[in-house]
């Protein structure tokens, strides 16, 4: 009799892939996507590194979904604040939470809040134009930067700190970040991990990009690879290939051509293994960081499950910039929704939120903050399948009509919240692209919510 109405919270990859699958699986379903910011696409816009434009092509698929007549986008709506989950549940047959992981894990060591210490989340948000991070203006007036963590995000940050700005100026990096990087004094980046080379969390593509980064040379330590060769044969293939490339970088004498390239390089990067932060060191008046005290670890066990155990030895490293890249973290946005604060996810079974019929989750909120866009896509398709199954089995009763956006729009209007539609966003999009064109970049992003809203409503 009536069309099932589904509401999705968050317009990152999880939100869009969930919507895409729902629309395809059922010809009658209508999907509304609510997004806190005036602009869509989550970490594809605000996380993925500016020098990875090919990764952002998923935006084309998301745009097709958004333009489907059965999909609507409501940007500038902060769910949990402007409208509650319970209100959404009353208006829709099903609600899918896919609002990602907007918090970050803290190191939990003294000195974490000193000037010169940043989370990778904020640093990435700064160079990618996330409005809430534009005040960061990190001080790059130092020679050595330490990054804690050895995952792909850590390598993104290392690359942005070291890449020749001639490369960056052709990307969609923000103008203030580009200017700061042109002035940057950072010449050396240490990428520190608490375990060994066989436990790093990055993938080979990102490591290879470091090896090939113009005007830089690696400074790996041969000793770190003792015994690694013998362990290679038992490693799964992707880990084996990555470890081989790290070993080659650390141990092999480069070709003559490569030696010449390296000798001319003005910047250095290195991995440091078996080190955990103990304390961030401050200057005498305690106003900013001048280094970090690290515990030296040894490994107990082997493979992915190996544990870092402190040996009792410590090591101080001098640095003026410290970026902790030890993980993102989902946050609860509404007290009515179950939340596992230990795992920092919404507890679920195939995307069905525990004990709450008609409520689902997908993406990083469902799995925790790991996995590339393709992983997020698969787990979002799984959630969409659960929604469709529940509609078919009657667990979600779609026989009675629900008002959907009609009632929510009324509530938002009463509260003075004016949503941004997808065609409003397309105005921002075309302005950003034409501004970019003028300066030889694919896009020049708007940096404040006010400016975004102004352009959207023109
Ligand atoms: P998100 O992308 O974070 O989307 C969540 C959305 O919800 C956001 O738009 C947010 O504004 C919105 N939201 C939050 N709170 C609310 C609220 N209260 N109300 C309404 N909306 C809300 N993967 C790759 O494949 N390749 C890469 O190169 C790559 N680089 C990455 C670089 C970084 C720095 C990071 C952090 C991740 C990277 N990833 C990459 C992984 C990829 O970004 C994730 O797999 C994916 O974005 C997770 O999707 P999501 O939709 O769950 O979360």
Coordinates of C-alpha atoms and ligand atoms in Angstrom, one line a residue:
X1 CA 0.0 0.0 0.0
X2 CA 2.8 2.4 0.9
X3 CA 6.5 2.7 0.4
X4 CA 8.9 1.6 3.2
X5 CA 10.7 4.6 4.5
X6 CA 14.3 4.2 5.7
X7 CA 16.4 6.9 7.3
X8 CA 20.2 6.8 7.2
X9 CA 22.3 8.9 9.7
X10 CA 25.6 10.0 8.1
X11 CA 26.6 10.4 4.5
X12 CA 30.1 8.8 4.4
X13 CA 30.7 5.6 2.4
X14 CA 28.6 3.5 4.8
X15 CA 25.6 5.8 4.5
X16 CA 25.8 5.9 0.7
X17 CA 26.5 2.2 0.2
X18 CA 23.7 1.2 2.5
X19 CA 21.3 3.6 0.6
X20 CA 22.6 2.2 -2.8
X21 CA 21.9 -1.4 -1.8
X22 CA 18.4 -0.6 -0.4
X23 CA 17.3 1.3 -3.4
X24 CA 18.5 -1.5 -5.7
X25 CA 17.1 -4.4 -3.6
X26 CA 13.5 -3.0 -3.3
X27 CA 11.8 -0.9 -6.0
X28 CA 9.5 0.7 -3.5
X29 CA 11.8 1.8 -0.7
X30 CA 12.5 5.5 -0.1
X31 CA 15.7 6.5 1.6
X32 CA 16.5 9.8 3.4
X33 CA 20.1 10.5 4.4
X34 CA 20.7 13.0 7.3
X35 CA 24.2 14.5 7.6
X36 CA 25.6 16.8 10.2
X37 CA 27.7 18.9 7.8
X38 CA 26.3 20.9 4.9
X39 CA 28.5 18.7 2.6
X40 CA 28.3 15.0 2.0
X41 CA 30.8 12.0 1.7
X42 CA 32.4 11.9 5.2
X43 CA 36.0 10.8 5.2
X44 CA 36.2 10.5 1.4
X45 CA 36.2 14.3 1.6
X46 CA 37.8 14.9 5.0
X47 CA 40.0 11.8 5.5
X48 CA 41.4 10.4 2.2
X49 CA 44.7 12.1 1.5
X50 CA 44.7 14.9 -1.1
X51 CA 47.3 13.1 -3.2
X52 CA 45.0 10.1 -3.5
X53 CA 42.5 11.6 -6.0
X54 CA 41.7 8.2 -7.5
X55 CA 40.3 7.0 -4.2
X56 CA 37.8 9.8 -4.3
X57 CA 36.2 8.5 -7.5
X58 CA 33.6 6.7 -5.3
X59 CA 32.0 10.1 -5.1
X60 CA 30.6 9.6 -8.6
X61 CA 28.8 6.5 -7.5
X62 CA 27.5 8.2 -4.4
X63 CA 26.2 11.1 -6.5
X64 CA 24.2 8.8 -8.7
X65 CA 22.6 7.3 -5.6
X66 CA 21.8 10.8 -4.3
X67 CA 20.2 11.8 -7.6
X68 CA 17.9 8.8 -7.6
X69 CA 14.3 9.9 -7.2
X70 CA 13.9 7.6 -4.2
X71 CA 16.9 9.1 -2.3
X72 CA 17.0 12.5 -0.5
X73 CA 19.9 14.2 1.2
X74 CA 19.4 16.5 4.3
X75 CA 22.7 18.1 5.2
X76 CA 23.3 20.4 8.1
X77 CA 21.2 18.2 10.4
X78 CA 23.0 17.1 13.6
X79 CA 21.3 13.9 14.7
X80 CA 21.2 13.5 18.4
X81 CA 21.0 17.3 18.8
X82 CA 18.7 18.7 16.1
X83 CA 16.5 15.6 16.1
X84 CA 16.6 12.5 18.3
X85 CA 16.9 8.9 17.2
X86 CA 13.6 8.2 18.8
X87 CA 12.0 10.9 16.6
X88 CA 13.5 9.3 13.6
X89 CA 12.3 5.9 14.6
X90 CA 8.8 7.2 14.9
X91 CA 8.9 8.8 11.4
X92 CA 10.6 5.9 9.6
X93 CA 10.1 2.1 9.3
X94 CA 13.8 1.6 9.8
X95 CA 16.8 3.8 10.9
X96 CA 20.4 3.0 9.9
X97 CA 23.2 4.6 12.0
X98 CA 26.3 5.2 9.9
X99 CA 27.8 8.2 11.5
X100 CA 31.4 6.9 11.5
X101 CA 34.1 7.4 14.2
X102 CA 34.5 11.1 15.0
X103 CA 36.5 10.7 18.2
X104 CA 40.1 9.7 18.6
X105 CA 41.9 7.3 20.9
X106 CA 44.1 9.1 23.4
X107 CA 47.7 8.0 24.2
X108 CA 46.9 8.4 27.9
X109 CA 50.4 9.8 28.8
X110 CA 51.4 13.0 30.5
X111 CA 51.9 16.0 28.3
X112 CA 49.3 14.9 25.7
X113 CA 47.8 18.4 25.7
X114 CA 51.0 20.4 25.2
X115 CA 51.3 22.7 22.2
X116 CA 52.9 20.9 19.3
X117 CA 51.0 17.7 20.0
X118 CA 48.1 16.8 17.7
X119 CA 46.0 13.8 17.0
X120 CA 46.2 12.5 13.4
X121 CA 42.5 13.0 13.2
X122 CA 42.8 16.8 13.7
X123 CA 45.9 17.1 11.6
X124 CA 44.2 15.3 8.7
X125 CA 41.0 17.4 9.2
X126 CA 43.2 20.5 9.1
X127 CA 44.8 19.8 5.7
X128 CA 41.6 18.4 4.3
X129 CA 39.4 21.4 5.2
X130 CA 37.2 19.9 8.0
X131 CA 35.6 23.1 9.4
X132 CA 36.1 22.2 13.1
X133 CA 39.9 21.7 12.5
X134 CA 40.7 25.0 10.7
X135 CA 41.9 26.7 13.9
X136 CA 44.6 24.1 14.4
X137 CA 47.3 25.9 12.4
X138 CA 50.0 23.5 13.5
X139 CA 53.5 24.9 14.1
X140 CA 55.8 23.3 11.5
X141 CA 58.8 25.3 12.6
X142 CA 60.9 22.4 13.7
X143 CA 63.2 19.9 12.2
X144 CA 61.9 16.6 13.5
X145 CA 58.3 15.3 13.6
X146 CA 57.4 12.1 15.4
X147 CA 54.3 10.2 14.4
X148 CA 53.0 7.5 16.8
X149 CA 51.4 4.6 15.0
X150 CA 52.3 2.8 11.8
X151 CA 49.0 2.5 10.0
X152 CA 48.0 4.0 6.7
X153 CA 46.8 7.2 8.3
X154 CA 50.3 7.6 9.9
X155 CA 51.8 7.2 6.4
X156 CA 49.3 9.7 4.9
X157 CA 50.4 12.3 7.5
X158 CA 54.1 11.5 6.9
X159 CA 53.7 11.9 3.2
X160 CA 51.9 15.2 3.5
X161 CA 54.6 16.5 5.8
X162 CA 57.4 15.5 3.5
X163 CA 56.0 15.6 -0.1
X164 CA 57.4 18.3 -2.3
X165 CA 54.8 21.1 -2.3
X166 CA 55.0 21.2 -6.1
X167 CA 53.1 17.9 -5.9
X168 CA 50.7 19.0 -3.2
X169 CA 49.7 22.3 -4.9
X170 CA 48.1 20.3 -7.7
X171 CA 45.8 18.5 -5.2
X172 CA 42.7 19.6 -3.3
X173 CA 44.7 20.3 -0.1
X174 CA 43.5 23.5 1.5
X175 CA 45.3 26.8 0.7
X176 CA 46.2 27.5 4.3
X177 CA 47.7 24.0 4.7
X178 CA 49.6 24.3 1.5
X179 CA 51.0 27.7 2.6
X180 CA 52.0 26.3 6.0
X181 CA 53.7 23.3 4.3
X182 CA 55.6 25.6 1.9
X183 CA 57.0 27.3 5.0
X184 CA 57.5 24.1 7.0
X185 CA 60.9 23.4 8.5
X186 CA 60.2 19.7 9.0
X187 CA 63.0 17.6 7.4
X188 CA 62.8 14.4 9.3
X189 CA 59.8 12.2 10.2
X190 CA 60.0 9.2 12.5
X191 CA 57.1 6.8 12.3
X192 CA 57.0 5.0 15.6
X193 CA 55.3 1.7 16.5
X194 CA 55.1 -0.3 19.7
X195 CA 55.7 -3.7 18.0
X196 CA 58.0 -5.0 15.3
X197 CA 58.2 -4.8 11.5
X198 CA 56.0 -7.9 11.1
X199 CA 53.1 -6.2 13.1
X200 CA 52.9 -2.8 11.2
X201 CA 49.3 -1.9 10.3
X202 CA 50.1 -0.1 7.0
X203 CA 49.6 -1.7 3.6
X204 CA 52.2 -2.1 0.8
X205 CA 50.8 0.6 -1.4
X206 CA 51.2 3.2 1.2
X207 CA 54.7 2.0 2.2
X208 CA 55.8 1.9 -1.5
X209 CA 54.6 5.5 -1.8
X210 CA 57.0 6.5 1.0
X211 CA 59.9 4.6 -0.7
X212 CA 59.2 6.5 -4.0
X213 CA 58.5 9.9 -2.4
X214 CA 60.6 12.4 -4.4
X215 CA 63.3 14.4 -2.5
X216 CA 63.2 12.0 0.5
X217 CA 65.3 9.0 1.6
X218 CA 64.5 6.2 4.1
X219 CA 66.6 5.7 7.2
X220 CA 65.5 2.3 8.4
X221 CA 67.7 0.3 10.8
X222 CA 69.1 -3.0 9.7
X223 CA 69.1 -4.4 13.3
X224 CA 65.3 -4.2 13.4
X225 CA 65.1 -7.0 10.8
X226 CA 67.2 -9.6 12.6
X227 CA 65.4 -12.9 12.3
X228 CA 62.7 -11.5 10.1
X229 CA 63.9 -13.3 6.9
X230 CA 63.5 -16.7 8.6
X231 CA 59.9 -15.9 9.6
X232 CA 58.9 -14.7 6.1
X233 CA 57.8 -18.1 4.7
X234 CA 55.0 -18.5 7.3
X235 CA 53.5 -15.1 6.6
X236 CA 50.2 -14.6 4.7
X237 CA 51.0 -13.2 1.2
X238 CA 50.1 -9.5 1.7
X239 CA 52.1 -9.3 4.9
X240 CA 55.0 -11.2 3.3
X241 CA 55.2 -8.8 0.4
X242 CA 55.1 -5.8 2.7
X243 CA 57.8 -7.2 5.0
X244 CA 60.0 -8.1 2.0
X245 CA 59.7 -4.5 0.7
X246 CA 60.6 -3.1 4.2
X247 CA 63.6 -5.5 4.4
X248 CA 64.8 -4.5 1.0
X249 CA 64.5 -0.8 2.0
X250 CA 66.4 -1.4 5.2
X251 CA 69.1 -3.9 4.1
X252 CA 69.8 -3.8 0.4
X253 CA 72.4 -1.5 -1.1
X254 CA 70.4 0.6 -3.6
X255 CA 71.3 0.8 -7.3
X256 CA 73.7 3.6 -8.3
X257 CA 70.9 5.7 -9.7
X258 CA 68.9 5.3 -6.5
X259 CA 72.0 6.1 -4.4
X260 CA 72.4 9.3 -6.3
X261 CA 68.7 10.2 -5.9
X262 CA 69.0 9.5 -2.1
X263 CA 72.1 11.5 -1.7
X264 CA 70.4 14.6 -3.1
X265 CA 67.3 14.2 -1.0
X266 CA 66.7 17.0 1.5
X267 CA 64.3 15.1 3.7
X268 CA 64.4 11.8 5.6
X269 CA 61.8 9.4 6.9
X270 CA 62.3 6.3 9.1
X271 CA 60.3 3.6 10.9
X272 CA 61.2 3.1 14.6
X273 CA 60.0 -0.2 16.1
X274 CA 59.3 -1.6 19.6
X275 CA 58.8 1.8 21.2
X276 CA 55.7 3.0 23.2
X277 CA 55.1 6.6 24.5
X278 CA 55.7 7.1 28.3
X279 CA 55.6 10.9 28.5
X280 CA 55.6 13.9 26.2
X281 CA 58.5 16.2 27.2
X282 CA 58.0 19.9 27.6
X283 CA 60.3 22.9 27.4
X284 CA 61.3 24.7 30.7
X285 CA 58.2 26.9 30.9
X286 CA 56.0 23.9 30.1
X287 CA 54.4 25.7 27.1
X288 CA 55.2 23.2 24.3
X289 CA 56.6 19.9 23.4
X290 CA 60.3 19.4 22.8
X291 CA 60.4 15.6 22.6
X292 CA 59.0 12.3 23.7
X293 CA 60.1 9.6 26.2
X294 CA 59.7 6.2 24.7
X295 CA 59.7 2.8 26.5
X296 CA 61.8 0.2 24.6
X297 CA 59.8 -3.0 24.2
X298 CA 60.4 -6.6 23.3
X299 CA 57.9 -8.9 21.6
X300 CA 56.2 -11.7 23.4
X301 CA 54.8 -14.3 21.0
X302 CA 54.8 -13.9 17.2
X303 CA 52.7 -12.8 14.3
X304 CA 49.7 -10.6 14.6
X305 CA 49.0 -11.6 18.2
X306 CA 52.5 -10.7 19.4
X307 CA 52.5 -8.4 22.5
X308 CA 54.8 -5.5 23.2
X309 CA 56.4 -5.8 26.7
X310 CA 58.5 -3.0 28.1
X311 CA 62.1 -4.0 28.8
X312 CA 62.6 -1.2 31.4
X313 CA 64.9 0.7 29.1
X314 CA 63.8 4.2 27.9
X315 CA 64.8 6.4 25.1
X316 CA 64.2 10.2 24.6
X317 CA 63.7 11.5 21.1
X318 CA 63.8 15.3 20.4
X319 CA 61.0 16.6 18.2
X320 CA 59.0 19.8 17.9
X321 CA 55.9 18.2 16.4
X322 CA 54.2 15.1 17.6
X323 CA 51.2 13.5 15.9
X324 CA 49.5 10.5 17.5
X325 CA 47.9 8.2 15.0
X326 CA 46.7 5.4 17.1
X327 CA 43.2 5.2 15.9
X328 CA 39.8 6.8 15.5
X329 CA 36.9 6.0 17.8
X330 CA 33.1 6.1 17.5
X331 CA 31.1 8.1 20.0
X332 CA 27.6 7.7 21.3
X333 CA 25.3 10.4 19.9
X334 CA 22.0 9.5 21.6
X335 CA 21.4 8.0 25.0
X336 CA 18.6 5.8 23.7
X337 CA 20.9 3.8 21.5
X338 CA 22.9 0.9 23.0
X339 CA 26.6 1.6 22.9
X340 CA 29.6 -0.7 23.8
X341 CA 32.0 1.9 25.2
X342 CA 34.7 -0.7 25.6
X343 CA 34.8 -1.6 21.9
X344 CA 33.4 1.9 20.9
X345 CA 30.8 0.4 18.5
X346 CA 27.1 0.0 18.5
X347 CA 26.6 -3.7 19.5
X348 CA 25.0 -5.5 16.6
X349 CA 24.3 -8.7 14.8
X350 CA 24.8 -8.4 11.1
X351 CA 24.0 -4.7 11.4
X352 CA 20.9 -5.2 13.6
X353 CA 21.3 -3.2 16.7
X354 CA 20.9 -5.4 19.7
X355 CA 17.5 -5.3 21.4
X356 CA 16.1 -2.6 19.2
X357 CA 13.9 -3.7 16.2
X358 CA 14.0 -1.4 13.2
X359 CA 17.4 0.1 14.2
X360 CA 20.6 -0.8 12.3
X361 CA 24.2 0.3 11.9
X362 CA 26.8 0.1 9.2
X363 CA 30.4 1.3 8.4
X364 CA 33.0 2.2 11.1
X365 CA 30.3 2.6 13.7
X366 CA 29.4 -1.1 13.2
X367 CA 32.9 -2.6 12.9
X368 CA 35.2 -0.2 14.6
X369 CA 37.4 2.3 12.8
X370 CA 39.4 -0.1 10.6
X371 CA 39.1 -1.0 6.9
X372 CA 39.3 0.7 3.6
X373 CA 36.3 2.0 1.6
X374 CA 35.8 -1.5 0.0
X375 CA 35.5 -3.1 3.4
X376 CA 33.0 -0.4 4.5
X377 CA 31.1 -1.1 1.3
X378 CA 30.8 -4.8 2.0
X379 CA 29.7 -4.4 5.6
X380 CA 27.1 -1.7 4.5
X381 CA 25.7 -4.0 1.9
X382 CA 25.4 -6.7 4.6
X383 CA 23.4 -4.3 6.8
X384 CA 21.1 -3.3 3.9
X385 CA 20.5 -7.0 3.3
X386 CA 19.4 -7.4 7.0
X387 CA 17.0 -4.4 6.6
X388 CA 15.4 -6.0 3.5
X389 CA 15.2 -9.4 5.1
X390 CA 13.5 -7.9 8.1
X391 CA 11.0 -6.1 5.9
X392 CA 10.2 -9.3 4.1
X393 CA 9.9 -11.4 7.2
X394 CA 7.7 -8.8 8.9
X395 CA 10.1 -8.1 11.8
X396 CA 10.0 -4.6 10.5
X397 CA 6.3 -3.9 9.8
X398 CA 6.0 -1.9 6.6
X399 CA 2.2 -2.4 6.3
X400 CA 1.3 0.9 7.9
X401 CA 2.5 4.2 6.3
X402 CA 5.1 6.4 8.1
X403 CA 5.4 10.1 7.5
X404 CA 9.2 10.1 6.9
X405 CA 10.8 13.4 6.1
X406 CA 7.5 15.2 6.2
X407 CA 7.3 15.0 10.0
X408 CA 11.0 15.5 10.5
X409 CA 11.1 18.6 8.3
X410 CA 8.4 20.0 10.4
X411 CA 10.4 19.4 13.6
X412 CA 13.5 20.8 12.1
X413 CA 11.7 24.0 11.0
X414 CA 10.3 24.5 14.5
X415 CA 13.9 24.2 15.8
X416 CA 15.3 26.7 13.3
X417 CA 17.3 24.1 11.5
X418 CA 17.5 24.5 7.7
X419 CA 18.6 21.4 5.9
X420 CA 20.9 21.5 2.8
X421 CA 19.6 19.5 -0.1
X422 CA 21.7 17.6 -2.6
X423 CA 21.2 20.2 -5.3
X424 CA 22.2 22.8 -2.7
X425 CA 25.4 20.8 -2.2
X426 CA 25.9 20.8 -6.0
X427 CA 26.2 24.6 -5.9
X428 CA 29.0 24.3 -3.3
X429 CA 30.6 21.6 -5.4
X430 CA 30.6 23.6 -8.6
X431 CA 31.9 26.8 -6.8
X432 CA 34.7 24.7 -5.2
X433 CA 35.7 23.2 -8.6
X434 CA 35.7 26.5 -10.4
X435 CA 37.8 28.1 -7.6
X436 CA 40.2 25.2 -7.9
X437 CA 40.5 25.5 -11.6
X438 CA 41.6 29.1 -11.2
X439 CA 44.6 27.9 -9.1
X440 CA 45.4 24.6 -11.0
X441 CA 43.8 22.4 -8.4
X442 CA 40.9 19.9 -8.8
X443 CA 39.0 21.8 -6.0
X444 CA 39.4 24.6 -3.6
X445 CA 37.3 23.6 -0.6
X446 CA 35.1 26.1 1.4
X447 CA 36.5 26.0 5.0
X448 CA 33.6 27.2 7.2
X449 CA 30.1 26.0 7.7
X450 CA 28.8 29.6 7.4
X451 CA 30.3 30.0 3.9
X452 CA 29.0 26.6 2.9
X453 CA 25.5 27.5 4.0
X454 CA 25.7 30.9 2.3
X455 CA 26.6 29.3 -1.0
X456 CA 24.1 26.5 -0.6
X457 CA 21.3 29.0 -0.2
X458 CA 22.2 31.4 -3.0
Ligands
LIG1 P1 32.7 8.3 7.7 O1 33.3 8.4 6.3 O2 33.4 9.0 8.8 O3 31.2 9.0 7.5 C1 30.4 9.3 8.6 C2 29.5 10.5 8.3 O4 28.6 10.7 9.4 C3 30.3 11.9 8.2 O5 29.9 12.5 7.0 C4 29.9 12.6 9.4 O6 29.9 14.1 9.2 C5 28.5 12.1 9.6 N1 28.0 12.3 11.0 C6 28.7 12.2 12.2 N2 28.0 12.5 13.2 C7 26.7 12.8 12.8 C8 25.5 13.1 13.4 N3 25.4 13.2 14.7 N4 24.4 13.4 12.6 C9 24.5 13.3 11.3 N5 25.7 12.9 10.6 C10 26.8 12.7 11.4 N6 40.0 4.2 2.6 C11 40.4 3.9 1.4 O7 39.9 2.9 0.7 N7 41.5 4.5 0.8 C12 42.1 5.6 1.4 O8 43.0 6.2 0.9 C13 41.7 5.9 2.7 N8 42.3 6.9 3.4 C14 41.8 7.2 4.7 C15 42.5 8.3 5.4 C16 42.1 8.6 6.6 C17 42.8 9.7 7.4 C18 41.0 7.9 7.3 C19 40.6 8.2 8.7 C20 40.4 6.8 6.6 C21 40.8 6.5 5.3 N9 40.2 5.5 4.6 C22 40.6 5.2 3.3 C23 39.1 4.7 5.2 C24 37.7 5.2 4.8 O9 37.7 6.6 4.9 C25 36.6 4.5 5.7 O10 36.6 3.1 5.4 C26 35.2 5.1 5.5 O11 35.2 6.5 5.3 C27 34.2 4.7 6.7 O12 33.0 5.1 6.3 P2 31.8 5.6 7.3 O13 30.7 6.0 6.5 O14 31.6 4.5 8.3 O15 32.4 6.8 8.1

